[in-house]
Amino acid sequence: MDDDGGVAGRSGADAATPERAASAPDLPALDALVTTCRACPRLVAWRESVAREKRAAFRDETYWGRPVPGFGDPAAPVLVVGLAPAAHGANRTGRMFTGDRSGDFLFAALHRTGFASQPTGRRPDDGLVLTGVRLTAPVRCAPPANRPTPTERRTCGPFLGRELQLVAPSVIVVLGGFGWLATLSTLAEQGWSVPRPRPVFGHGAEVRVGHPDGRSLTLLGCFHVSQQNTFTGRLTPPMLDSVLLRAGELAGIRA
Ligand code: SF4
């Protein structure tokens, strides 16, 4: 264990707050802000205790143990929004969806559909390159039982809001109902014409929204790539491929 208790690096002294996200001039600045945030006491305690205690299989690794920034193409026309980092996945590796079964399922599909340079993504130094797609989450710290509270989602919201502005995708693939509501709320806050009542989440749901400045984008609903869904067959590889291919088609980057 290193001097920092097994965590890749942490400091309360220079911690960012989500309110500063709006002033980030670009994605590297936003990502740097995200990784120093300590705004949610419950999540800070959890992410760091998991990083100290570790899973036996990873006991020789130094966990990231911090908020996880988005990963992928900075000019992606397709943004994939999940839920939150997994305790022993992205909270260990520091790269979104990297190092767990959910990521294995997602990266294989991204490779089959032409968005990823290789079918696996298990370590930040594995050479994986995403083209046309960026992966992110409405909550950047691993939550206990994969369940952030509504307050934690709202607290973290400015990071997703600023990422949406900087990436400016034309398609957002949303994995699961939590991310669906978070994304719709963020878009509504930014003036997008999100219908009321809010469109209901479902696998294959497709919602087009416009902005007063003339832009438009499409949200695509997809069951989350969690083991709960993939091990039970609720979400199969062809189902995920179909949503990703539709995203590519809408974004104009697939035939
Ligand atoms: S969940 Fe978001 S707002 Fe809360 S501590 Fe993590 S990065 Fe900060």
PDB file of N, CA and C in Angstrom, residues 93-149:
ATOM      1  N   THR A  93      -9.329   1.620 -12.099  1.00  0.00           N
ATOM      2  CA  THR A  93      -8.462   1.930 -13.238  1.00  0.00           C
ATOM      3  C   THR A  93      -8.394   3.416 -13.560  1.00  0.00           C
ATOM      4  N   GLY A  94      -9.431   4.169 -13.182  1.00  0.00           N
ATOM      5  CA  GLY A  94      -9.455   5.602 -13.489  1.00  0.00           C
ATOM      6  C   GLY A  94      -9.947   5.929 -14.890  1.00  0.00           C
ATOM      7  N   ARG A  95     -10.386   4.930 -15.642  1.00  0.00           N
ATOM      8  CA  ARG A  95     -10.908   5.180 -16.990  1.00  0.00           C
ATOM      9  C   ARG A  95     -12.325   4.635 -17.083  1.00  0.00           C
ATOM     10  N   MET A  96     -13.225   5.440 -17.599  1.00  0.00           N
ATOM     11  CA  MET A  96     -14.651   5.112 -17.610  1.00  0.00           C
ATOM     12  C   MET A  96     -14.903   3.728 -18.234  1.00  0.00           C
ATOM     13  N   PHE A  97     -15.689   2.912 -17.556  1.00  0.00           N
ATOM     14  CA  PHE A  97     -16.106   1.574 -18.008  1.00  0.00           C
ATOM     15  C   PHE A  97     -14.942   0.578 -18.120  1.00  0.00           C
ATOM     16  N   THR A  98     -13.792   0.922 -17.597  1.00  0.00           N
ATOM     17  CA  THR A  98     -12.612   0.080 -17.809  1.00  0.00           C
ATOM     18  C   THR A  98     -12.319  -0.807 -16.599  1.00  0.00           C
ATOM     19  N   GLY A  99     -12.209  -2.116 -16.847  1.00  0.00           N
ATOM     20  CA  GLY A  99     -11.768  -3.017 -15.791  1.00  0.00           C
ATOM     21  C   GLY A  99     -12.854  -3.838 -15.147  1.00  0.00           C
ATOM     22  N   ASP A 100     -14.028  -3.920 -15.782  1.00  0.00           N
ATOM     23  CA  ASP A 100     -15.068  -4.788 -15.222  1.00  0.00           C
ATOM     24  C   ASP A 100     -15.894  -5.411 -16.352  1.00  0.00           C
ATOM     25  N   ARG A 101     -16.823  -6.264 -15.976  1.00  0.00           N
ATOM     26  CA  ARG A 101     -17.607  -7.002 -16.978  1.00  0.00           C
ATOM     27  C   ARG A 101     -18.501  -6.091 -17.810  1.00  0.00           C
ATOM     28  N   SER A 102     -18.991  -5.009 -17.199  1.00  0.00           N
ATOM     29  CA  SER A 102     -19.824  -4.069 -17.962  1.00  0.00           C
ATOM     30  C   SER A 102     -19.011  -3.472 -19.111  1.00  0.00           C
ATOM     31  N   GLY A 103     -17.790  -3.084 -18.780  1.00  0.00           N
ATOM     32  CA  GLY A 103     -16.917  -2.520 -19.803  1.00  0.00           C
ATOM     33  C   GLY A 103     -16.569  -3.544 -20.869  1.00  0.00           C
ATOM     34  N   ASP A 104     -16.329  -4.789 -20.447  1.00  0.00           N
ATOM     35  CA  ASP A 104     -16.027  -5.840 -21.429  1.00  0.00           C
ATOM     36  C   ASP A 104     -17.152  -5.932 -22.465  1.00  0.00           C
ATOM     37  N   PHE A 105     -18.378  -5.906 -21.961  1.00  0.00           N
ATOM     38  CA  PHE A 105     -19.553  -6.025 -22.841  1.00  0.00           C
ATOM     39  C   PHE A 105     -19.657  -4.817 -23.771  1.00  0.00           C
ATOM     40  N   LEU A 106     -19.441  -3.624 -23.199  1.00  0.00           N
ATOM     41  CA  LEU A 106     -19.582  -2.387 -23.984  1.00  0.00           C
ATOM     42  C   LEU A 106     -18.463  -2.253 -25.017  1.00  0.00           C
ATOM     43  N   PHE A 107     -17.224  -2.484 -24.611  1.00  0.00           N
ATOM     44  CA  PHE A 107     -16.119  -2.288 -25.553  1.00  0.00           C
ATOM     45  C   PHE A 107     -16.181  -3.297 -26.707  1.00  0.00           C
ATOM     46  N   ALA A 108     -16.615  -4.502 -26.412  1.00  0.00           N
ATOM     47  CA  ALA A 108     -16.765  -5.486 -27.500  1.00  0.00           C
ATOM     48  C   ALA A 108     -17.782  -4.976 -28.522  1.00  0.00           C
ATOM     49  N   ALA A 109     -18.872  -4.408 -28.033  1.00  0.00           N
ATOM     50  CA  ALA A 109     -19.903  -3.887 -28.946  1.00  0.00           C
ATOM     51  C   ALA A 109     -19.398  -2.666 -29.708  1.00  0.00           C
ATOM     52  N   LEU A 110     -18.665  -1.795 -29.029  1.00  0.00           N
ATOM     53  CA  LEU A 110     -18.121  -0.611 -29.703  1.00  0.00           C
ATOM     54  C   LEU A 110     -17.145  -1.027 -30.804  1.00  0.00           C
ATOM     55  N   HIS A 111     -16.413  -2.104 -30.579  1.00  0.00           N
ATOM     56  CA  HIS A 111     -15.491  -2.589 -31.611  1.00  0.00           C
ATOM     57  C   HIS A 111     -16.260  -3.200 -32.772  1.00  0.00           C
ATOM     58  N   ARG A 112     -17.273  -4.000 -32.474  1.00  0.00           N
ATOM     59  CA  ARG A 112     -18.063  -4.609 -33.556  1.00  0.00           C
ATOM     60  C   ARG A 112     -18.720  -3.557 -34.439  1.00  0.00           C
ATOM     61  N   THR A 113     -19.082  -2.421 -33.834  1.00  0.00           N
ATOM     62  CA  THR A 113     -19.820  -1.393 -34.580  1.00  0.00           C
ATOM     63  C   THR A 113     -18.908  -0.278 -35.099  1.00  0.00           C
ATOM     64  N   GLY A 114     -17.601  -0.457 -34.961  1.00  0.00           N
ATOM     65  CA  GLY A 114     -16.665   0.461 -35.603  1.00  0.00           C
ATOM     66  C   GLY A 114     -16.251   1.664 -34.793  1.00  0.00           C
ATOM     67  N   PHE A 115     -16.620   1.715 -33.507  1.00  0.00           N
ATOM     68  CA  PHE A 115     -16.266   2.872 -32.684  1.00  0.00           C
ATOM     69  C   PHE A 115     -14.974   2.676 -31.890  1.00  0.00           C
ATOM     70  N   ALA A 116     -14.540   1.438 -31.732  1.00  0.00           N
ATOM     71  CA  ALA A 116     -13.377   1.157 -30.875  1.00  0.00           C
ATOM     72  C   ALA A 116     -12.307   0.419 -31.661  1.00  0.00           C
ATOM     73  N   SER A 117     -11.052   0.729 -31.366  1.00  0.00           N
ATOM     74  CA  SER A 117      -9.928   0.148 -32.112  1.00  0.00           C
ATOM     75  C   SER A 117      -9.674  -1.303 -31.742  1.00  0.00           C
ATOM     76  N   GLN A 118     -10.198  -1.757 -30.612  1.00  0.00           N
ATOM     77  CA  GLN A 118      -9.988  -3.136 -30.169  1.00  0.00           C
ATOM     78  C   GLN A 118     -11.192  -3.554 -29.323  1.00  0.00           C
ATOM     79  N   PRO A 119     -11.402  -4.870 -29.176  1.00  0.00           N
ATOM     80  CA  PRO A 119     -12.624  -5.333 -28.497  1.00  0.00           C
ATOM     81  C   PRO A 119     -12.548  -5.329 -26.979  1.00  0.00           C
ATOM     82  N   THR A 120     -11.375  -5.035 -26.422  1.00  0.00           N
ATOM     83  CA  THR A 120     -11.250  -5.045 -24.969  1.00  0.00           C
ATOM     84  C   THR A 120     -10.655  -3.732 -24.486  1.00  0.00           C
ATOM     85  N   GLY A 121     -10.993  -3.400 -23.224  1.00  0.00           N
ATOM     86  CA  GLY A 121     -10.438  -2.215 -22.596  1.00  0.00           C
ATOM     87  C   GLY A 121     -10.333  -2.472 -21.112  1.00  0.00           C
ATOM     88  N   ARG A 122      -9.177  -2.960 -20.684  1.00  0.00           N
ATOM     89  CA  ARG A 122      -9.073  -3.393 -19.278  1.00  0.00           C
ATOM     90  C   ARG A 122      -8.141  -2.538 -18.449  1.00  0.00           C
ATOM     91  N   ARG A 123      -7.263  -1.770 -19.132  1.00  0.00           N
ATOM     92  CA  ARG A 123      -6.301  -0.929 -18.404  1.00  0.00           C
ATOM     93  C   ARG A 123      -6.140   0.388 -19.155  1.00  0.00           C
ATOM     94  N   PRO A 124      -5.839   1.470 -18.471  1.00  0.00           N
ATOM     95  CA  PRO A 124      -5.697   2.757 -19.163  1.00  0.00           C
ATOM     96  C   PRO A 124      -4.565   2.776 -20.195  1.00  0.00           C
ATOM     97  N   ASP A 125      -3.590   1.870 -20.054  1.00  0.00           N
ATOM     98  CA  ASP A 125      -2.468   1.867 -21.000  1.00  0.00           C
ATOM     99  C   ASP A 125      -2.586   0.755 -22.037  1.00  0.00           C
ATOM    100  N   ASP A 126      -3.806   0.300 -22.314  1.00  0.00           N
ATOM    101  CA  ASP A 126      -3.986  -0.840 -23.223  1.00  0.00           C
ATOM    102  C   ASP A 126      -4.048  -0.444 -24.695  1.00  0.00           C
ATOM    103  N   GLY A 127      -3.937   0.852 -24.996  1.00  0.00           N
ATOM    104  CA  GLY A 127      -3.915   1.282 -26.391  1.00  0.00           C
ATOM    105  C   GLY A 127      -5.277   1.456 -27.026  1.00  0.00           C
ATOM    106  N   LEU A 128      -6.336   1.241 -26.277  1.00  0.00           N
ATOM    107  CA  LEU A 128      -7.684   1.384 -26.826  1.00  0.00           C
ATOM    108  C   LEU A 128      -7.938   2.829 -27.271  1.00  0.00           C
ATOM    109  N   VAL A 129      -8.434   2.982 -28.484  1.00  0.00           N
ATOM    110  CA  VAL A 129      -8.794   4.300 -29.001  1.00  0.00           C
ATOM    111  C   VAL A 129     -10.260   4.256 -29.429  1.00  0.00           C
ATOM    112  N   LEU A 130     -11.024   5.224 -28.971  1.00  0.00           N
ATOM    113  CA  LEU A 130     -12.423   5.351 -29.385  1.00  0.00           C
ATOM    114  C   LEU A 130     -12.520   6.466 -30.423  1.00  0.00           C
ATOM    115  N   THR A 131     -13.245   6.203 -31.485  1.00  0.00           N
ATOM    116  CA  THR A 131     -13.407   7.189 -32.549  1.00  0.00           C
ATOM    117  C   THR A 131     -14.897   7.442 -32.772  1.00  0.00           C
ATOM    118  N   GLY A 132     -15.291   8.698 -32.649  1.00  0.00           N
ATOM    119  CA  GLY A 132     -16.690   9.057 -32.869  1.00  0.00           C
ATOM    120  C   GLY A 132     -17.562   8.883 -31.651  1.00  0.00           C
ATOM    121  N   VAL A 133     -16.987   8.412 -30.560  1.00  0.00           N
ATOM    122  CA  VAL A 133     -17.786   8.187 -29.353  1.00  0.00           C
ATOM    123  C   VAL A 133     -16.988   8.567 -28.111  1.00  0.00           C
ATOM    124  N   ARG A 134     -17.686   9.088 -27.124  1.00  0.00           N
ATOM    125  CA  ARG A 134     -17.090   9.393 -25.821  1.00  0.00           C
ATOM    126  C   ARG A 134     -18.002   8.804 -24.759  1.00  0.00           C
ATOM    127  N   LEU A 135     -17.397   8.278 -23.701  1.00  0.00           N
ATOM    128  CA  LEU A 135     -18.150   7.628 -22.623  1.00  0.00           C
ATOM    129  C   LEU A 135     -18.111   8.505 -21.386  1.00  0.00           C
ATOM    130  N   THR A 136     -19.248   8.673 -20.750  1.00  0.00           N
ATOM    131  CA  THR A 136     -19.263   9.470 -19.528  1.00  0.00           C
ATOM    132  C   THR A 136     -20.382   8.988 -18.606  1.00  0.00           C
ATOM    133  N   ALA A 137     -20.564   9.695 -17.495  1.00  0.00           N
ATOM    134  CA  ALA A 137     -21.579   9.288 -16.516  1.00  0.00           C
ATOM    135  C   ALA A 137     -22.082  10.523 -15.779  1.00  0.00           C
ATOM    136  N   PRO A 138     -23.324  10.494 -15.331  1.00  0.00           N
ATOM    137  CA  PRO A 138     -23.868  11.644 -14.601  1.00  0.00           C
ATOM    138  C   PRO A 138     -23.331  11.770 -13.182  1.00  0.00           C
ATOM    139  N   VAL A 139     -22.792  10.680 -12.641  1.00  0.00           N
ATOM    140  CA  VAL A 139     -22.160  10.697 -11.318  1.00  0.00           C
ATOM    141  C   VAL A 139     -20.754  10.128 -11.493  1.00  0.00           C
ATOM    142  N   ARG A 140     -19.744  10.845 -11.030  1.00  0.00           N
ATOM    143  CA  ARG A 140     -18.358  10.491 -11.365  1.00  0.00           C
ATOM    144  C   ARG A 140     -17.651   9.672 -10.299  1.00  0.00           C
ATOM    145  N   CYS A 141     -18.290   9.449  -9.169  1.00  0.00           N
ATOM    146  CA  CYS A 141     -17.674   8.642  -8.113  1.00  0.00           C
ATOM    147  C   CYS A 141     -18.459   7.360  -7.903  1.00  0.00           C
ATOM    148  N   ALA A 142     -17.748   6.286  -7.614  1.00  0.00           N
ATOM    149  CA  ALA A 142     -18.405   5.005  -7.368  1.00  0.00           C
ATOM    150  C   ALA A 142     -19.324   5.120  -6.158  1.00  0.00           C
ATOM    151  N   PRO A 143     -20.597   4.756  -6.306  1.00  0.00           N
ATOM    152  CA  PRO A 143     -21.520   4.806  -5.166  1.00  0.00           C
ATOM    153  C   PRO A 143     -21.726   3.426  -4.537  1.00  0.00           C
ATOM    154  N   PRO A 144     -22.022   3.369  -3.258  1.00  0.00           N
ATOM    155  CA  PRO A 144     -22.358   2.086  -2.640  1.00  0.00           C
ATOM    156  C   PRO A 144     -23.546   1.451  -3.360  1.00  0.00           C
ATOM    157  N   ALA A 145     -23.447   0.158  -3.629  1.00  0.00           N
ATOM    158  CA  ALA A 145     -24.524  -0.600  -4.285  1.00  0.00           C
ATOM    159  C   ALA A 145     -24.913  -0.011  -5.640  1.00  0.00           C
ATOM    160  N   ASN A 146     -24.009   0.744  -6.260  1.00  0.00           N
ATOM    161  CA  ASN A 146     -24.305   1.369  -7.563  1.00  0.00           C
ATOM    162  C   ASN A 146     -25.517   2.275  -7.512  1.00  0.00           C
ATOM    163  N   ARG A 147     -25.783   2.860  -6.357  1.00  0.00           N
ATOM    164  CA  ARG A 147     -26.981   3.685  -6.223  1.00  0.00           C
ATOM    165  C   ARG A 147     -26.642   5.072  -5.693  1.00  0.00           C
ATOM    166  N   PRO A 148     -26.414   6.028  -6.568  1.00  0.00           N
ATOM    167  CA  PRO A 148     -26.254   7.404  -6.096  1.00  0.00           C
ATOM    168  C   PRO A 148     -27.601   7.938  -5.635  1.00  0.00           C
ATOM    169  N   THR A 149     -27.589   8.898  -4.742  1.00  0.00           N
ATOM    170  CA  THR A 149     -28.834   9.524  -4.315  1.00  0.00           C
ATOM    171  C   THR A 149     -29.193  10.640  -5.306  1.00  0.00           C
TER     172      THR A 149
END
